[in-house]
Coordinates of C-alpha atoms in Angstrom, one line a residue:
Chain O
M1 CA 1.6 25.3 3.0
A2 CA 0.8 22.5 1.2
H3 CA 0.6 23.7 -2.9
E4 CA 4.2 23.4 -3.1
H5 CA 4.2 19.1 -4.0
K6 CA 7.3 17.3 -3.9
L7 CA 7.0 16.4 -7.5
E8 CA 9.6 12.9 -7.4
I9 CA 8.8 9.9 -6.9
F10 CA 11.2 6.4 -6.6
R11 CA 13.6 7.9 -5.3
G12 CA 14.0 10.6 -7.6
L13 CA 13.9 7.9 -10.3
I14 CA 10.2 9.6 -12.3
K15 CA 10.0 13.1 -11.2
F16 CA 6.7 14.7 -12.6
K17 CA 5.9 18.0 -14.9
S18 CA 3.0 18.6 -12.1
N19 CA 0.7 17.7 -10.0
N20 CA -1.8 16.3 -11.7
T21 CA 0.8 14.1 -14.3
K22 CA 2.6 12.7 -10.8
I23 CA -2.0 11.5 -9.7
W24 CA -2.1 10.1 -13.1
G25 CA 1.4 8.4 -13.0
I26 CA 0.8 6.8 -9.3
F27 CA -2.7 5.9 -10.6
T28 CA -1.0 4.0 -13.5
F29 CA 1.5 2.2 -11.2
L30 CA -0.6 1.6 -9.0
S31 CA -3.5 0.2 -11.4
I32 CA -0.1 -2.6 -13.2
I33 CA -0.2 -3.4 -8.9
T34 CA -3.8 -4.4 -8.4
I35 CA -3.4 -5.8 -12.1
V36 CA 0.3 -8.1 -11.3
E37 CA -2.2 -9.6 -7.7
V38 CA -5.5 -10.5 -9.2
A39 CA -3.0 -11.9 -12.1
F40 CA -1.3 -14.7 -9.8
G41 CA -4.2 -14.4 -7.7
I42 CA -6.1 -16.0 -10.4
V43 CA -3.3 -17.8 -11.9
K44 CA -1.4 -19.5 -9.2
P45 CA 1.7 -20.5 -10.0
E46 CA 3.5 -23.4 -8.9
L47 CA 6.8 -22.1 -8.1
L48 CA 5.0 -20.1 -5.5
V49 CA 2.5 -21.7 -3.9
D50 CA 4.7 -24.4 -3.5
N51 CA 7.6 -22.6 -2.2
S52 CA 8.0 -21.6 0.7
F53 CA 10.0 -18.6 3.3
L54 CA 9.9 -18.4 7.0
A55 CA 6.9 -21.2 7.3
M56 CA 4.3 -18.0 4.0
K57 CA 4.2 -19.5 1.1
L58 CA 5.9 -17.2 -1.4
L59 CA 3.0 -16.3 -3.5
N60 CA 1.3 -14.6 0.2
W61 CA 5.0 -12.6 0.8
V62 CA 4.0 -11.1 -3.0
F63 CA 0.5 -10.5 -2.5
I64 CA 1.7 -8.6 1.5
I65 CA 5.1 -7.1 -0.4
L66 CA 3.0 -5.7 -2.8
T67 CA -0.5 -4.3 -0.3
L68 CA 2.6 -2.9 1.4
V69 CA 3.9 -0.8 -1.8
K70 CA 0.2 -0.2 -2.3
A71 CA -0.6 1.9 0.8
Y72 CA 2.7 3.6 0.9
Y73 CA 2.1 5.2 -2.6
I74 CA -1.7 5.8 -1.5
T75 CA -0.2 7.1 1.3
W76 CA 2.4 10.0 0.2
D77 CA 1.1 10.3 -3.0
F78 CA -2.3 10.5 -2.7
M79 CA -3.0 11.9 1.4
H80 CA 0.1 14.4 0.8
M81 CA 2.3 12.4 3.1
R82 CA 5.9 13.5 0.2
D83 CA 4.4 17.0 1.3
E84 CA 4.0 17.3 5.9
V85 CA 6.2 17.6 8.0
K86 CA 9.0 14.5 8.6
S87 CA 7.6 14.3 12.3
L88 CA 4.6 14.3 11.4
R89 CA 4.8 11.5 9.3
R90 CA 6.4 9.7 12.5
A91 CA 3.2 10.4 14.4
V92 CA 1.2 8.3 11.7
V93 CA 3.0 6.0 10.1
W94 CA 5.5 4.8 12.8
T95 CA 2.6 4.3 15.9
T96 CA 0.2 2.5 13.9
I97 CA 3.1 0.2 12.6
F98 CA 4.1 -0.6 16.0
L99 CA 1.3 -1.3 17.2
L100 CA -0.1 -3.3 14.2
C101 CA 2.7 -5.1 13.9
Y102 CA 2.3 -6.0 17.2
L103 CA -1.3 -6.9 17.0
V104 CA -1.3 -9.9 14.8
M105 CA 2.2 -10.7 15.5
I106 CA 0.4 -12.3 19.6
L107 CA -2.9 -13.0 17.4
L108 CA -1.5 -15.2 14.8
I109 CA 0.7 -17.1 17.3
E110 CA -2.4 -17.8 20.0
G111 CA -4.2 -18.8 16.7
D112 CA -1.9 -21.5 15.5
Y113 CA -1.3 -22.4 18.8
I114 CA -4.5 -23.5 19.9
Y115 CA -5.0 -25.1 16.0
E116 CA -2.1 -27.3 17.3
V117 CA -4.1 -28.3 20.6
Y118 CA -6.9 -29.0 18.5
K119 CA -5.5 -31.4 16.1
S120 CA -2.7 -33.4 18.0
G121 CA -5.7 -32.7 21.9
F122 CA -4.2 -34.1 24.1
V123 CA -4.9 -30.9 26.2
K124 CA -8.4 -31.0 26.7
F125 CA -8.5 -27.5 28.3
D126 CA -5.7 -26.1 29.6
F127 CA -5.0 -24.0 26.8
Chain K
M1 CA -16.1 36.1 11.7
D2 CA -14.1 39.2 13.1
T3 CA -17.3 40.1 14.9
T4 CA -17.8 36.2 16.3
V5 CA -14.4 36.4 17.3
V6 CA -12.6 38.0 20.3
K7 CA -8.7 38.5 19.1
T8 CA -6.2 38.9 21.6
G9 CA -4.3 40.2 19.4
A10 CA -2.1 37.6 20.5
E11 CA -2.4 36.0 17.8
E12 CA 0.4 35.1 15.7
K13 CA 2.9 34.6 19.3
T14 CA 3.5 31.0 19.6
W15 CA 2.0 30.9 23.2
D16 CA -1.0 32.2 22.7
G17 CA -1.7 29.8 20.6
G18 CA 0.2 30.8 16.4
N19 CA 2.0 28.1 15.7
K20 CA -0.2 25.0 14.2
P21 CA 1.8 21.7 15.2
L22 CA 3.7 19.3 13.1
R23 CA 2.3 22.6 10.7
A24 CA -1.1 20.9 9.6
S25 CA -3.8 23.1 10.1
Y26 CA -6.0 21.7 13.1
G27 CA -8.8 20.5 11.2
K28 CA -6.0 18.5 9.0
M29 CA -4.7 17.3 12.7
M30 CA -7.5 15.7 14.1
M31 CA -8.3 13.7 10.9
W32 CA -5.0 12.2 10.8
F33 CA -5.7 11.5 14.4
F34 CA -9.0 9.7 13.9
I35 CA -7.2 8.2 10.3
V36 CA -5.2 6.3 12.7
S37 CA -7.8 5.0 15.4
D38 CA -9.9 3.9 13.1
A39 CA -6.9 2.2 11.2
L40 CA -5.8 0.5 14.9
T41 CA -9.8 -0.7 14.6
F42 CA -10.3 -2.7 11.0
S43 CA -6.2 -3.8 11.9
G44 CA -7.6 -4.8 15.3
F45 CA -10.6 -6.7 13.2
L46 CA -8.6 -7.9 11.2
A47 CA -6.1 -9.7 12.8
S48 CA -8.0 -11.3 14.3
Y49 CA -9.5 -12.7 10.9
G50 CA -6.2 -14.8 10.7
F51 CA -6.7 -15.2 14.2
S52 CA -9.0 -17.4 13.1
R53 CA -7.9 -18.6 10.4
F54 CA -4.6 -19.7 11.8
K55 CA -7.5 -21.5 14.4
F56 CA -8.8 -23.4 11.3
V57 CA -6.4 -23.4 9.4
D58 CA -7.0 -26.4 7.7
A59 CA -10.6 -25.9 6.8
W60 CA -10.4 -22.3 5.9
P61 CA -11.8 -21.5 2.4
I62 CA -10.6 -21.3 -0.7
A63 CA -11.5 -17.0 -1.5
D64 CA -11.8 -17.7 -4.9
Q65 CA -13.6 -21.0 -4.8
V66 CA -16.6 -18.2 -3.4
F67 CA -16.6 -15.2 -5.3
T68 CA -16.9 -16.5 -8.7
H69 CA -19.4 -14.8 -9.6
F70 CA -20.0 -11.7 -12.1
P71 CA -23.2 -10.3 -12.3
F72 CA -25.2 -10.6 -15.8
L73 CA -22.8 -13.2 -16.2
H74 CA -24.4 -17.1 -15.1
G75 CA -22.9 -20.4 -14.5
V76 CA -19.2 -18.3 -15.7
D77 CA -16.1 -19.5 -13.4
A78 CA -15.4 -15.9 -12.7
P79 CA -12.9 -15.4 -9.9
M80 CA -12.1 -12.6 -8.3
Y81 CA -12.9 -10.1 -11.4
Y82 CA -16.0 -8.7 -10.0
V83 CA -13.8 -7.8 -6.6
A84 CA -10.4 -6.8 -9.6
F85 CA -13.6 -4.5 -10.7
M86 CA -14.7 -2.8 -7.4
T87 CA -10.9 -2.1 -6.5
F88 CA -10.1 -0.4 -9.3
V89 CA -13.6 2.3 -9.0
L90 CA -12.3 2.8 -5.4
I91 CA -8.8 3.4 -6.9
F92 CA -10.3 5.8 -9.7
S93 CA -12.1 7.6 -7.1
S94 CA -9.6 8.1 -5.4
V95 CA -7.9 9.6 -8.0
T96 CA -10.4 11.8 -8.8
M97 CA -10.0 13.0 -5.7
V98 CA -7.1 14.2 -5.4
L99 CA -7.4 15.6 -8.6
A100 CA -10.7 18.0 -6.7
V101 CA -8.4 18.8 -3.6
D102 CA -5.1 19.8 -6.6
A103 CA -8.2 22.2 -8.1
G104 CA -8.6 23.4 -5.2
H105 CA -5.5 24.5 -4.5
K106 CA -5.4 26.4 -7.9
M107 CA -8.6 28.2 -6.8
E108 CA -10.5 26.8 -9.6
Q109 CA -14.6 25.9 -8.7
K110 CA -15.9 24.2 -12.0
K111 CA -12.5 21.7 -11.9
V112 CA -13.9 21.0 -7.9
I113 CA -17.4 20.3 -8.6
F114 CA -16.7 17.7 -11.9
Y115 CA -14.6 16.0 -9.8
M116 CA -16.6 16.0 -6.5
F117 CA -19.4 14.7 -8.5
L118 CA -16.8 11.7 -10.0
T119 CA -16.0 10.2 -6.9
I120 CA -19.6 10.6 -4.9
I121 CA -20.6 8.5 -8.8
G122 CA -17.6 6.3 -8.0
G123 CA -18.5 5.6 -4.3
L124 CA -21.8 4.9 -5.3
I125 CA -20.5 1.8 -7.7
F126 CA -19.0 1.2 -4.8
V127 CA -20.8 0.4 -2.6
G128 CA -23.4 -0.7 -4.8
S129 CA -21.7 -4.0 -5.9
Q130 CA -20.9 -4.9 -2.5
A131 CA -24.3 -4.4 -2.1
W132 CA -24.2 -7.0 -4.8
E133 CA -21.3 -9.4 -3.6
W134 CA -23.2 -10.1 -0.2
A135 CA -26.9 -10.4 -1.9
T136 CA -25.2 -13.2 -3.9
F137 CA -23.0 -14.6 -1.0
I138 CA -26.3 -15.0 1.4
K139 CA -28.4 -17.3 -1.8
G140 CA -25.5 -18.8 -2.1
D141 CA -25.0 -21.6 -5.6
Y142 CA -24.8 -25.3 -5.4
G143 CA -26.4 -25.9 -1.3
A144 CA -23.5 -28.1 1.1
V145 CA -24.3 -30.5 3.8
E146 CA -23.4 -29.8 6.8
T147 CA -22.9 -32.6 9.9
K148 CA -23.1 -33.2 13.1
G149 CA -19.8 -31.6 14.6
G150 CA -21.2 -28.2 11.7
K151 CA -18.0 -29.0 8.8
I152 CA -19.6 -28.7 5.6
V153 CA -19.8 -31.9 3.1
Q154 CA -20.2 -30.2 -0.8
F155 CA -21.1 -32.7 -3.7
L156 CA -18.7 -33.2 -7.2
D157 CA -19.1 -35.7 -9.2
T158 CA -17.0 -37.8 -10.9
E159 CA -14.7 -35.3 -13.0
G160 CA -14.7 -33.1 -9.7
E161 CA -16.9 -30.1 -10.5
R162 CA -18.7 -29.0 -8.4
V163 CA -22.2 -30.7 -7.6
A164 CA -25.7 -28.0 -6.9
I165 CA -28.2 -30.5 -4.5
R166 CA -31.0 -28.9 -6.7
D167 CA -30.1 -30.9 -9.3
F168 CA -29.8 -34.6 -7.7
A169 CA -31.7 -34.3 -4.7
L170 CA -35.5 -36.1 -5.2
H171 CA -38.4 -34.8 -4.0
I172 CA -40.8 -37.0 -0.6
P173 CA -43.9 -36.2 -0.4
T174 CA -44.5 -35.2 3.7
E175 CA -45.6 -31.9 5.2
R176 CA -44.1 -30.3 7.4
I177 CA -45.5 -29.0 10.5
E178 CA -44.7 -25.8 11.2
H179 CA -43.5 -25.1 14.9
E180 CA -46.1 -23.2 17.2
K181 CA -45.7 -22.7 21.1
K182 CA -48.2 -25.0 22.7
N183 CA -47.6 -27.9 20.9
G184 CA -43.6 -28.0 21.3
L185 CA -41.1 -25.9 23.6
W186 CA -41.9 -22.8 24.5
F187 CA -39.3 -21.3 23.8
Q188 CA -38.1 -22.1 20.5
S189 CA -39.3 -21.2 17.6
E190 CA -39.4 -21.9 13.9
P191 CA -35.5 -21.8 12.1
D192 CA -35.6 -18.0 10.7
T193 CA -34.5 -20.0 6.6
V194 CA -35.9 -23.1 6.0
T195 CA -34.0 -24.7 3.0
S196 CA -35.6 -25.7 -0.3
F197 CA -34.5 -29.2 0.5
S198 CA -35.4 -32.0 3.5
F199 CA -31.9 -33.3 5.0
E200 CA -32.8 -36.4 3.7
E201 CA -34.6 -35.5 -0.1
V202 CA -30.5 -34.3 0.4
K203 CA -29.5 -38.0 1.8
A204 CA -32.2 -40.0 -0.9
G205 CA -31.2 -37.7 -3.8
F206 CA -27.3 -38.4 -3.0
L207 CA -27.8 -42.3 -2.9
A208 CA -29.2 -42.8 -6.0
N209 CA -26.8 -40.9 -7.8
E210 CA -23.7 -42.9 -8.5
D211 CA -22.1 -40.9 -9.3
L212 CA -21.7 -38.1 -6.5
L213 CA -18.3 -38.3 -4.7
V214 CA -18.0 -35.7 -1.9
R215 CA -16.0 -32.9 -1.1
I216 CA -14.3 -32.2 2.8
Q217 CA -13.8 -28.6 4.5
Y218 CA -10.3 -30.4 5.7
K219 CA -7.3 -29.7 3.0
D220 CA -3.8 -32.3 2.0
E221 CA -0.7 -31.7 1.9
N222 CA -1.1 -29.7 -1.8
G223 CA -4.4 -27.0 0.0
H224 CA -6.8 -29.0 -2.0
P225 CA -10.2 -29.9 -0.9
I226 CA -10.2 -33.7 0.3
V227 CA -12.6 -35.5 -2.3
L228 CA -13.0 -38.6 -0.1
S229 CA -14.0 -42.6 -2.2
R230 CA -17.5 -42.5 -3.2
E231 CA -17.9 -45.8 -0.3
A232 CA -16.1 -43.3 2.0
S233 CA -18.2 -40.1 1.1
I234 CA -21.6 -42.1 1.4
A235 CA -21.0 -43.5 5.2
K236 CA -19.9 -39.3 5.6
I237 CA -23.4 -38.7 4.5
V238 CA -24.8 -41.2 6.6
N239 CA -24.3 -41.4 9.6
D240 CA -22.5 -38.1 9.8
G241 CA -25.3 -35.9 7.8
K242 CA -26.9 -33.4 10.0
L243 CA -28.5 -30.9 7.6
V244 CA -29.2 -28.6 4.4
V245 CA -27.4 -25.1 3.8
E246 CA -27.8 -22.5 0.8
G247 CA -26.0 -19.9 1.1
A248 CA -24.7 -18.4 4.0
N249 CA -25.7 -16.5 7.0
L250 CA -23.9 -15.6 10.5
R251 CA -24.7 -19.5 11.7
H252 CA -24.4 -21.5 8.7
N253 CA -22.8 -21.0 5.6
E254 CA -21.7 -23.4 2.8
Y255 CA -18.7 -23.0 1.2
G256 CA -17.2 -23.4 5.2
T257 CA -16.9 -22.6 8.5
P258 CA -19.2 -20.0 9.7
L259 CA -16.2 -17.9 10.6
F260 CA -15.5 -17.1 7.7
A261 CA -18.9 -16.3 7.4
D262 CA -19.4 -14.0 9.4
F263 CA -15.8 -12.1 8.8
F264 CA -16.6 -11.0 5.2
F265 CA -20.0 -10.1 7.2
F266 CA -18.5 -7.9 9.3
I267 CA -15.4 -6.5 8.2
T268 CA -16.8 -6.3 4.6
G269 CA -19.8 -4.7 6.4
F270 CA -17.9 -1.6 8.2
H271 CA -16.0 -0.9 5.0
G272 CA -18.9 -0.6 3.8
F273 CA -20.8 1.9 5.6
H274 CA -17.6 3.8 5.8
V275 CA -17.8 3.2 1.5
F276 CA -20.7 5.0 2.5
S277 CA -20.4 7.6 5.0
G278 CA -18.2 9.0 3.1
V279 CA -20.2 9.7 0.5
V280 CA -22.4 11.4 2.5
I281 CA -19.6 13.8 3.6
N282 CA -18.7 14.1 -0.4
I283 CA -22.0 15.0 -1.1
I284 CA -21.9 17.6 2.1
I285 CA -18.6 19.3 0.9
F286 CA -19.7 18.3 -3.0
F287 CA -23.1 20.9 -2.4
N288 CA -20.4 23.4 -0.3
V289 CA -18.8 23.7 -3.2
V290 CA -21.4 24.1 -5.7
I291 CA -22.7 26.9 -3.5
G292 CA -18.9 28.3 -3.8
T293 CA -18.6 28.4 0.7
Y294 CA -14.9 27.6 0.2
Q295 CA -14.9 29.8 -3.0
R296 CA -15.8 32.5 -1.0
R297 CA -13.5 31.4 1.9
G298 CA -10.8 31.2 -0.1
S299 CA -9.7 27.7 0.3
Y300 CA -10.7 24.6 -0.2
E301 CA -9.1 22.5 2.8
M302 CA -12.2 21.1 3.8
V303 CA -11.5 19.3 0.2
E304 CA -9.1 18.2 1.6
K305 CA -9.7 16.9 4.9
V306 CA -12.4 14.7 3.8
G307 CA -10.1 13.6 1.2
L308 CA -7.8 12.3 3.5
Y309 CA -11.5 10.3 5.0
W310 CA -11.9 9.7 1.5
H311 CA -7.6 7.7 0.6
F312 CA -8.3 5.9 4.2
V313 CA -11.2 4.8 3.1
D314 CA -9.9 3.0 -0.3
L315 CA -6.3 2.5 1.7
V316 CA -8.3 -0.2 4.3
W317 CA -9.8 -1.7 1.0
V318 CA -6.1 -2.4 -0.7
F319 CA -5.8 -4.9 3.4
V320 CA -9.5 -6.2 2.6
F321 CA -8.7 -7.6 -0.3
T322 CA -5.4 -8.6 0.6
F323 CA -6.6 -10.8 3.3
F324 CA -10.1 -11.8 2.5
Y325 CA -9.9 -12.0 -1.8
L326 CA -5.3 -12.7 -2.5
V327 CA -4.3 -14.4 0.9

């Protein structure tokens, strides 16, 4: 069943010889991402802090995208999602991502609205 | 098992339970069910953290001004290094777990034992680090003053370096009278924690020391907290100051809004509890591996299932790390 593993990552760019080397390869990759994240968090390059895209600093975009990359490889290779059938993969991943995006969108818009109400102070109670 | 389970002779037929939906075994499927629901719980927490943060977006504490400590390095400003270390520990324990699963597929009992042992050690180091992180956060370092409106005011010298209240507060000898039910309001009790200086002592020390300025919670357009001039600082402390805050608890937080501390305790606490239960489950499975249960059963799928849970805990930490410490 799960004994045969798919050993290609990066869409076939790297193919490992065994599952064991693949695990170490993924670990190296995840470590590099974490180091980059921490370095960015400490240095905070001006270029990324001062510019923003869609109302969010570029630096935060970098952090969130790197986090999603990390999450992808943890799920796909450590949790063996890569070796499961497509239907299981989609049932788990799409459901979660859909609900998560929905929840985050609602709560962040609402939070921002309350911030504006506090700031301008024109509406006293009706919000 | 053959003696306790009645066989119908139809196990291999699709409509008699012979089919595995999605080609995953029952146990693994149920673990995925649990993981999805648990993921939604965690995203609920993180989303509500985002909600509160957006609500007070111009006064939210900056994480690398809060988590600046490293064990055995006192007074060294080391933002985030310790959390980065914790992240590595957890990722590495994930690696040893997946190596244990891999060894299980090859039925190599010795290797499974070794890798599961390393996983458990990694989990314990992580939980211990989290306990240390909590203790440091609760204890605080510089101390601050809370205003009547519940905002936090921190002290700086003219160079912009933080100054601890214990370094400038004066000692005013006063007798502290303990609150008792019989001579006060019966429904009020003593505060849970008494700070080492009273507000009057901090105020007197602040007025006597010309070099001190205060920093308020609100940020300027570059995202740095605003530092007031000496006159404005005095006005702030004298007019608005109310009480001294040292460290953080659920009601007061010297680093900024109490909500930050609440979410910190709640989310990292809930995650730490997951790690703890993961370690307990790992230990149980570890002993099962040691006594050879799975070797006799001919399948190490149980290791695979706890492995799924363990990786999930790692996955959640990746998100907690980003949204609590980086963003």
